[in-house]
Amino acid sequence: MILLHKPSLLLGLFLVCATTGSPNMATAAEPKSCTVILDARSGTVVHRDGICDERFSPASTFKVPLAVMGFDAGILKGAHDPAWTWHEGIEAPKRDRKTVDPMTWERDSVLWYSREVTRRLGFDKFATYVTQLDYGNKDLSGDPGKNNGLTHAWLASSLVISADEQVQFVRKLLTDTLPLSKEAQTKTRAIVPGFDAPGGWRVYGKTGSIWLRDSKGEFDRTQPIGWFVGWAQKRGQRVVFARLEIGKDGSAQGPKGPAVRALFLKELPRLMRRKSQ
């Protein structure tokens, strides 16, 4: 996730949707979490606990399905093509005012690059892709009355997805069974960031960070959301996973996704051993 300097940008980035009540309201005072791990080939549940069937804003995890769309449409061509350069008029924090290619986009979670992809797709094609991918609730209406779904739907707005749905999407991506070109799926897998985990695991995934809002529509900083979604492999074994945490470490001011990722990487060997025992 990108920390933005302007209040209007913060509003666009740190909202979140839940499936009950108003989509932008905090729904729980106590911390909530989900960890779901499936065998990538068979779909067998390796580990599952928590609120894995509840939907929330995908935040920056949406960059993975968006990459598949971009490659399938021919907007994105390879890991380093196209390289677009930030220019005046594009809202972005200082760290993202640079030349960005698909690999950098995923690694650094550059919001303006995502919006350039969706603008080039256009709303109708964007909506068709989201429907084809059966992604979450498939709602691209955006913020009520603002007609901004093309650039905001996945950012604490109308589009929401559960951890269970996240792992099903990743499983299809790994097995080339998404209803888009195999080439687009292969190129997308190649740009997802990779990390080493204890026990010889290699993990590929995307973080997402956002906040819930309270009943007044204000950000509830005691209710941060952090995602880490992707797959892990070790000596021929491959699993898909989604980790979601809500409300833990609420005093932290930074993005929650990286902290969720770090904890999942640390815990992965234990979670896999639990299944084998």
mmCIF file of C-alpha atoms in Angstrom:
data_model
loop_
_atom_site.group_PDB
_atom_site.id
_atom_site.type_symbol
_atom_site.label_atom_id
_atom_site.label_comp_id
_atom_site.label_asym_id
_atom_site.label_seq_id
_atom_site.Cartn_x
_atom_site.Cartn_y
_atom_site.Cartn_z
ATOM 1 C CA MET A 1 0.000 0.000 0.000
ATOM 2 C CA ILE A 2 1.066 3.564 -0.673
ATOM 3 C CA LEU A 3 0.954 6.232 2.006
ATOM 4 C CA LEU A 4 -0.359 9.397 0.412
ATOM 5 C CA HIS A 5 0.192 12.948 1.551
ATOM 6 C CA LYS A 6 -2.980 14.723 0.500
ATOM 7 C CA PRO A 7 -6.131 14.219 2.606
ATOM 8 C CA SER A 8 -8.226 13.560 -0.502
ATOM 9 C CA LEU A 9 -5.864 10.783 -1.531
ATOM 10 C CA LEU A 10 -5.912 9.283 1.917
ATOM 11 C CA LEU A 11 -9.680 9.128 1.712
ATOM 12 C CA GLY A 12 -9.470 7.248 -1.543
ATOM 13 C CA LEU A 13 -6.970 4.738 -0.255
ATOM 14 C CA PHE A 14 -7.767 3.894 3.357
ATOM 15 C CA LEU A 15 -11.493 3.134 3.306
ATOM 16 C CA VAL A 16 -12.798 -0.397 3.430
ATOM 17 C CA CYS A 17 -15.945 -2.315 2.606
ATOM 18 C CA ALA A 18 -17.552 -5.050 4.663
ATOM 19 C CA THR A 19 -20.495 -7.216 3.747
ATOM 20 C CA THR A 20 -22.803 -6.240 6.600
ATOM 21 C CA GLY A 21 -24.390 -2.848 7.164
ATOM 22 C CA SER A 22 -22.909 0.148 5.403
ATOM 23 C CA PRO A 23 -19.981 -1.052 3.267
ATOM 24 C CA ASN A 24 -17.613 1.543 4.711
ATOM 25 C CA MET A 25 -18.322 1.055 8.418
ATOM 26 C CA ALA A 26 -16.314 -0.804 11.028
ATOM 27 C CA THR A 27 -18.176 -3.961 11.982
ATOM 28 C CA ALA A 28 -16.202 -5.251 14.965
ATOM 29 C CA ALA A 29 -14.468 -3.828 17.994
ATOM 30 C CA GLU A 30 -12.431 -6.977 18.642
ATOM 31 C CA PRO A 31 -9.608 -8.098 16.364
ATOM 32 C CA LYS A 32 -10.615 -10.497 13.614
ATOM 33 C CA SER A 33 -8.523 -12.615 11.310
ATOM 34 C CA CYS A 34 -8.512 -15.386 8.748
ATOM 35 C CA THR A 35 -5.883 -17.766 7.460
ATOM 36 C CA VAL A 36 -6.813 -20.122 4.638
ATOM 37 C CA ILE A 37 -4.398 -22.435 2.812
ATOM 38 C CA LEU A 38 -5.376 -24.841 0.025
ATOM 39 C CA ASP A 39 -3.445 -27.388 -1.959
ATOM 40 C CA ALA A 40 -3.021 -25.662 -5.315
ATOM 41 C CA ARG A 41 -3.668 -28.749 -7.428
ATOM 42 C CA SER A 42 -6.514 -30.511 -5.614
ATOM 43 C CA GLY A 43 -8.096 -27.613 -3.736
ATOM 44 C CA THR A 44 -7.955 -29.621 -0.503
ATOM 45 C CA VAL A 45 -8.015 -27.464 2.623
ATOM 46 C CA VAL A 46 -4.665 -27.514 4.387
ATOM 47 C CA HIS A 47 -5.569 -24.937 7.026
ATOM 48 C CA ARG A 48 -8.576 -22.671 7.554
ATOM 49 C CA ASP A 49 -9.641 -20.596 10.522
ATOM 50 C CA GLY A 50 -11.324 -17.259 11.165
ATOM 51 C CA ILE A 51 -13.625 -15.020 9.154
ATOM 52 C CA CYS A 52 -12.650 -16.431 5.783
ATOM 53 C CA ASP A 53 -16.116 -16.082 4.235
ATOM 54 C CA GLU A 54 -16.576 -12.367 5.047
ATOM 55 C CA ARG A 55 -15.884 -9.856 2.287
ATOM 56 C CA PHE A 56 -13.692 -6.782 2.578
ATOM 57 C CA SER A 57 -11.990 -4.359 0.215
ATOM 58 C CA PRO A 58 -9.168 -6.082 -1.693
ATOM 59 C CA ALA A 59 -7.039 -2.910 -1.624
ATOM 60 C CA SER A 60 -3.682 -3.522 -3.315
ATOM 61 C CA THR A 61 -4.221 -7.285 -3.645
ATOM 62 C CA PHE A 62 -6.386 -6.270 -6.611
ATOM 63 C CA LYS A 63 -3.213 -5.494 -8.558
ATOM 64 C CA VAL A 64 -2.872 -9.213 -9.323
ATOM 65 C CA PRO A 65 -6.208 -9.684 -11.145
ATOM 66 C CA LEU A 66 -5.717 -6.261 -12.697
ATOM 67 C CA ALA A 67 -2.401 -7.452 -14.132
ATOM 68 C CA VAL A 68 -4.134 -10.441 -15.737
ATOM 69 C CA MET A 69 -6.638 -8.061 -17.325
ATOM 70 C CA GLY A 70 -3.895 -5.737 -18.527
ATOM 71 C CA PHE A 71 -1.855 -8.516 -20.109
ATOM 72 C CA ASP A 72 -4.910 -10.122 -21.687
ATOM 73 C CA ALA A 73 -5.957 -6.793 -23.220
ATOM 74 C CA GLY A 74 -2.460 -6.120 -24.544
ATOM 75 C CA ILE A 75 -2.013 -2.988 -22.437
ATOM 76 C CA LEU A 76 0.737 -4.715 -20.487
ATOM 77 C CA LYS A 77 3.258 -6.628 -22.570
ATOM 78 C CA GLY A 78 5.985 -7.919 -20.266
ATOM 79 C CA ALA A 79 7.659 -7.527 -16.891
ATOM 80 C CA HIS A 80 9.247 -4.248 -17.978
ATOM 81 C CA ASP A 81 6.870 -3.146 -20.737
ATOM 82 C CA PRO A 82 5.272 -0.661 -20.751
ATOM 83 C CA ALA A 83 7.350 1.667 -18.597
ATOM 84 C CA TRP A 84 5.242 4.750 -17.912
ATOM 85 C CA THR A 85 6.736 7.869 -16.370
ATOM 86 C CA TRP A 86 4.952 9.918 -13.746
ATOM 87 C CA HIS A 87 4.227 13.501 -14.770
ATOM 88 C CA GLU A 88 2.627 16.595 -13.279
ATOM 89 C CA GLY A 89 -1.128 16.210 -12.975
ATOM 90 C CA ILE A 90 -0.961 12.615 -11.686
ATOM 91 C CA GLU A 91 -1.700 12.458 -7.964
ATOM 92 C CA ALA A 92 0.994 10.392 -6.290
ATOM 93 C CA PRO A 93 3.258 10.492 -3.237
ATOM 94 C CA LYS A 94 6.854 11.504 -3.850
ATOM 95 C CA ARG A 95 8.108 7.903 -3.725
ATOM 96 C CA ASP A 96 5.949 7.005 -6.742
ATOM 97 C CA ARG A 97 6.890 9.961 -8.932
ATOM 98 C CA LYS A 98 9.121 7.894 -11.162
ATOM 99 C CA THR A 99 9.137 5.583 -14.152
ATOM 100 C CA VAL A 100 7.131 2.446 -13.379
ATOM 101 C CA ASP A 101 6.869 -0.857 -15.261
ATOM 102 C CA PRO A 102 4.669 -3.885 -14.426
ATOM 103 C CA MET A 103 7.317 -5.450 -12.155
ATOM 104 C CA THR A 104 7.828 -2.202 -10.234
ATOM 105 C CA TRP A 105 4.076 -1.641 -10.073
ATOM 106 C CA GLU A 106 3.490 -4.891 -8.203
ATOM 107 C CA ARG A 107 6.608 -4.641 -6.036
ATOM 108 C CA ASP A 108 6.092 -1.016 -4.950
ATOM 109 C CA SER A 109 2.273 -1.040 -5.114
ATOM 110 C CA VAL A 110 2.000 2.063 -7.298
ATOM 111 C CA LEU A 111 -1.583 3.293 -7.354
ATOM 112 C CA TRP A 112 -1.341 5.671 -10.305
ATOM 113 C CA TYR A 113 -0.155 2.809 -12.535
ATOM 114 C CA SER A 114 -3.247 0.776 -11.590
ATOM 115 C CA ARG A 115 -5.474 3.671 -12.514
ATOM 116 C CA GLU A 116 -3.715 4.115 -15.843
ATOM 117 C CA VAL A 117 -4.405 0.449 -16.642
ATOM 118 C CA THR A 118 -8.108 0.761 -15.804
ATOM 119 C CA ARG A 119 -8.462 4.010 -17.749
ATOM 120 C CA ARG A 120 -6.981 2.348 -20.822
ATOM 121 C CA LEU A 121 -9.300 -0.608 -20.397
ATOM 122 C CA GLY A 122 -12.341 1.646 -20.148
ATOM 123 C CA PHE A 123 -15.249 0.929 -17.845
ATOM 124 C CA ASP A 124 -17.142 -1.540 -20.038
ATOM 125 C CA LYS A 125 -14.133 -3.773 -20.684
ATOM 126 C CA PHE A 126 -13.028 -3.467 -17.054
ATOM 127 C CA ALA A 127 -16.466 -4.587 -15.870
ATOM 128 C CA THR A 128 -16.500 -7.462 -18.351
ATOM 129 C CA TYR A 129 -13.156 -8.718 -17.057
ATOM 130 C CA VAL A 130 -14.217 -8.526 -13.403
ATOM 131 C CA THR A 131 -17.345 -10.512 -14.256
ATOM 132 C CA GLN A 132 -15.376 -13.088 -16.243
ATOM 133 C CA LEU A 133 -12.989 -13.541 -13.331
ATOM 134 C CA ASP A 134 -15.947 -13.861 -10.932
ATOM 135 C CA TYR A 135 -14.029 -11.586 -8.590
ATOM 136 C CA GLY A 136 -15.745 -11.027 -5.231
ATOM 137 C CA ASN A 137 -19.070 -9.257 -5.469
ATOM 138 C CA LYS A 138 -18.126 -7.869 -8.929
ATOM 139 C CA ASP A 139 -19.495 -4.435 -7.962
ATOM 140 C CA LEU A 140 -17.672 -1.622 -9.768
ATOM 141 C CA SER A 141 -20.159 1.141 -8.980
ATOM 142 C CA GLY A 142 -17.605 2.963 -6.825
ATOM 143 C CA ASP A 143 -18.397 5.504 -4.138
ATOM 144 C CA PRO A 144 -22.108 6.426 -3.960
ATOM 145 C CA GLY A 145 -22.932 9.329 -6.237
ATOM 146 C CA LYS A 146 -19.346 9.840 -7.448
ATOM 147 C CA ASN A 147 -19.239 7.688 -10.592
ATOM 148 C CA ASN A 148 -15.629 6.740 -9.822
ATOM 149 C CA GLY A 149 -15.709 2.948 -10.032
ATOM 150 C CA LEU A 150 -13.154 2.850 -12.838
ATOM 151 C CA THR A 151 -10.448 4.255 -10.561
ATOM 152 C CA HIS A 152 -11.727 3.648 -7.017
ATOM 153 C CA ALA A 153 -13.941 0.535 -6.860
ATOM 154 C CA TRP A 154 -11.242 -1.687 -5.307
ATOM 155 C CA LEU A 155 -10.076 1.026 -2.882
ATOM 156 C CA ALA A 156 -12.458 0.769 0.063
ATOM 157 C CA SER A 157 -15.413 1.312 -2.164
ATOM 158 C CA SER A 158 -17.940 -1.019 -3.823
ATOM 159 C CA LEU A 159 -15.759 -4.030 -4.739
ATOM 160 C CA VAL A 160 -15.263 -6.524 -1.902
ATOM 161 C CA ILE A 161 -13.955 -10.080 -1.689
ATOM 162 C CA SER A 162 -13.492 -12.792 0.954
ATOM 163 C CA ALA A 163 -10.341 -14.725 1.768
ATOM 164 C CA ASP A 164 -12.050 -17.891 0.526
ATOM 165 C CA GLU A 165 -12.653 -16.183 -2.810
ATOM 166 C CA GLN A 166 -9.108 -14.833 -2.909
ATOM 167 C CA VAL A 167 -7.565 -18.317 -2.725
ATOM 168 C CA GLN A 168 -9.909 -19.656 -5.395
ATOM 169 C CA PHE A 169 -8.787 -16.875 -7.718
ATOM 170 C CA VAL A 170 -5.095 -17.576 -7.021
ATOM 171 C CA ARG A 171 -5.589 -21.308 -7.527
ATOM 172 C CA LYS A 172 -7.069 -20.666 -10.977
ATOM 173 C CA LEU A 173 -4.215 -18.292 -11.779
ATOM 174 C CA LEU A 174 -1.653 -20.987 -10.920
ATOM 175 C CA THR A 175 -3.389 -23.677 -12.984
ATOM 176 C CA ASP A 176 -4.075 -21.456 -16.026
ATOM 177 C CA THR A 177 -7.823 -21.956 -15.567
ATOM 178 C CA LEU A 178 -8.906 -18.340 -15.435
ATOM 179 C CA PRO A 179 -11.138 -17.592 -18.470
ATOM 180 C CA LEU A 180 -8.444 -15.369 -20.010
ATOM 181 C CA SER A 181 -5.348 -16.158 -22.068
ATOM 182 C CA LYS A 182 -2.728 -18.505 -20.642
ATOM 183 C CA GLU A 183 -0.078 -16.019 -21.712
ATOM 184 C CA ALA A 184 -1.669 -13.327 -19.536
ATOM 185 C CA GLN A 185 -1.695 -15.686 -16.558
ATOM 186 C CA THR A 186 1.935 -16.715 -17.094
ATOM 187 C CA LYS A 187 3.101 -13.102 -17.377
ATOM 188 C CA THR A 188 1.144 -12.130 -14.264
ATOM 189 C CA ARG A 189 2.733 -14.886 -12.179
ATOM 190 C CA ALA A 190 6.143 -13.635 -13.287
ATOM 191 C CA ILE A 191 5.666 -10.173 -11.747
ATOM 192 C CA VAL A 192 4.157 -11.128 -8.374
ATOM 193 C CA PRO A 193 6.742 -10.320 -5.642
ATOM 194 C CA GLY A 194 8.616 -13.286 -4.152
ATOM 195 C CA PHE A 195 9.870 -13.876 -0.602
ATOM 196 C CA ASP A 196 11.790 -16.554 1.271
ATOM 197 C CA ALA A 197 10.195 -18.238 4.273
ATOM 198 C CA PRO A 198 11.757 -20.578 6.861
ATOM 199 C CA GLY A 199 12.035 -24.255 6.014
ATOM 200 C CA GLY A 200 12.903 -23.738 2.365
ATOM 201 C CA TRP A 201 9.596 -22.241 1.282
ATOM 202 C CA ARG A 202 9.457 -19.714 -1.549
ATOM 203 C CA VAL A 203 6.398 -17.496 -1.269
ATOM 204 C CA TYR A 204 4.827 -15.238 -3.896
ATOM 205 C CA GLY A 205 2.136 -12.783 -2.942
ATOM 206 C CA LYS A 206 0.671 -9.315 -2.769
ATOM 207 C CA THR A 207 -0.120 -7.297 0.332
ATOM 208 C CA GLY A 208 -3.018 -4.916 0.836
ATOM 209 C CA SER A 209 -3.587 -2.339 3.565
ATOM 210 C CA ILE A 210 -6.630 -0.254 4.411
ATOM 211 C CA TRP A 211 -8.792 0.958 7.346
ATOM 212 C CA LEU A 212 -12.386 0.428 8.368
ATOM 213 C CA ARG A 213 -14.546 3.474 9.008
ATOM 214 C CA ASP A 214 -16.710 4.149 12.018
ATOM 215 C CA SER A 215 -20.428 4.959 12.091
ATOM 216 C CA LYS A 216 -19.679 8.575 11.193
ATOM 217 C CA GLY A 217 -17.709 7.580 8.127
ATOM 218 C CA GLU A 218 -14.384 8.541 9.694
ATOM 219 C CA PHE A 219 -11.328 6.318 9.583
ATOM 220 C CA ASP A 220 -11.166 4.032 12.602
ATOM 221 C CA ARG A 221 -7.439 3.735 13.246
ATOM 222 C CA THR A 222 -8.086 0.948 15.747
ATOM 223 C CA GLN A 223 -9.465 -1.121 12.851
ATOM 224 C CA PRO A 224 -6.674 -1.452 10.276
ATOM 225 C CA ILE A 225 -6.925 -4.187 7.678
ATOM 226 C CA GLY A 226 -3.990 -6.130 6.303
ATOM 227 C CA TRP A 227 -3.982 -8.705 3.509
ATOM 228 C CA PHE A 228 -1.347 -11.077 2.181
ATOM 229 C CA VAL A 229 -2.538 -13.247 -0.705
ATOM 230 C CA GLY A 230 -0.632 -15.584 -3.007
ATOM 231 C CA TRP A 231 1.023 -18.990 -3.206
ATOM 232 C CA ALA A 232 3.954 -20.883 -1.693
ATOM 233 C CA GLN A 233 6.053 -23.762 -2.983
ATOM 234 C CA LYS A 234 8.660 -26.183 -1.708
ATOM 235 C CA ARG A 235 10.135 -29.238 -3.458
ATOM 236 C CA GLY A 236 7.155 -29.796 -5.733
ATOM 237 C CA GLN A 237 4.533 -28.948 -3.117
ATOM 238 C CA ARG A 238 2.453 -25.887 -3.902
ATOM 239 C CA VAL A 239 -0.278 -24.209 -1.868
ATOM 240 C CA VAL A 240 -2.364 -21.068 -2.252
ATOM 241 C CA PHE A 241 -3.167 -18.846 0.714
ATOM 242 C CA ALA A 242 -4.868 -15.741 2.003
ATOM 243 C CA ARG A 243 -4.116 -14.105 5.352
ATOM 244 C CA LEU A 244 -6.350 -11.304 6.610
ATOM 245 C CA GLU A 245 -6.080 -9.397 9.879
ATOM 246 C CA ILE A 246 -8.400 -6.682 11.146
ATOM 247 C CA GLY A 247 -7.936 -4.508 14.200
ATOM 248 C CA LYS A 248 -4.667 -5.855 15.560
ATOM 249 C CA ASP A 249 -1.912 -3.357 16.326
ATOM 250 C CA GLY A 250 -4.362 -0.553 15.773
ATOM 251 C CA SER A 251 -1.983 2.071 17.086
ATOM 252 C CA ALA A 252 0.440 1.478 14.224
ATOM 253 C CA GLN A 253 0.415 4.301 11.691
ATOM 254 C CA GLY A 254 2.061 2.460 8.825
ATOM 255 C CA PRO A 255 0.443 0.087 6.323
ATOM 256 C CA LYS A 256 -0.655 -3.187 7.893
ATOM 257 C CA GLY A 257 -0.129 -5.482 4.915
ATOM 258 C CA PRO A 258 3.667 -5.815 5.277
ATOM 259 C CA ALA A 259 3.279 -6.764 8.950
ATOM 260 C CA VAL A 260 0.722 -9.409 8.021
ATOM 261 C CA ARG A 261 3.086 -10.724 5.372
ATOM 262 C CA ALA A 262 6.007 -10.932 7.797
ATOM 263 C CA LEU A 263 3.962 -12.884 10.338
ATOM 264 C CA PHE A 264 2.603 -15.277 7.711
ATOM 265 C CA LEU A 265 6.076 -15.997 6.355
ATOM 266 C CA LYS A 266 7.267 -16.769 9.881
ATOM 267 C CA GLU A 267 4.285 -19.024 10.644
ATOM 268 C CA LEU A 268 4.042 -20.902 7.333
ATOM 269 C CA PRO A 269 6.231 -23.899 8.301
ATOM 270 C CA ARG A 270 4.235 -24.401 11.498
ATOM 271 C CA LEU A 271 0.923 -24.170 9.656
ATOM 272 C CA MET A 272 2.067 -26.793 7.149
ATOM 273 C CA ARG A 273 3.411 -29.114 9.876
ATOM 274 C CA ARG A 274 0.089 -28.944 11.697
ATOM 275 C CA LYS A 275 -1.594 -30.514 8.679
ATOM 276 C CA SER A 276 0.918 -33.337 8.404
ATOM 277 C CA GLN A 277 0.657 -34.359 12.057
#
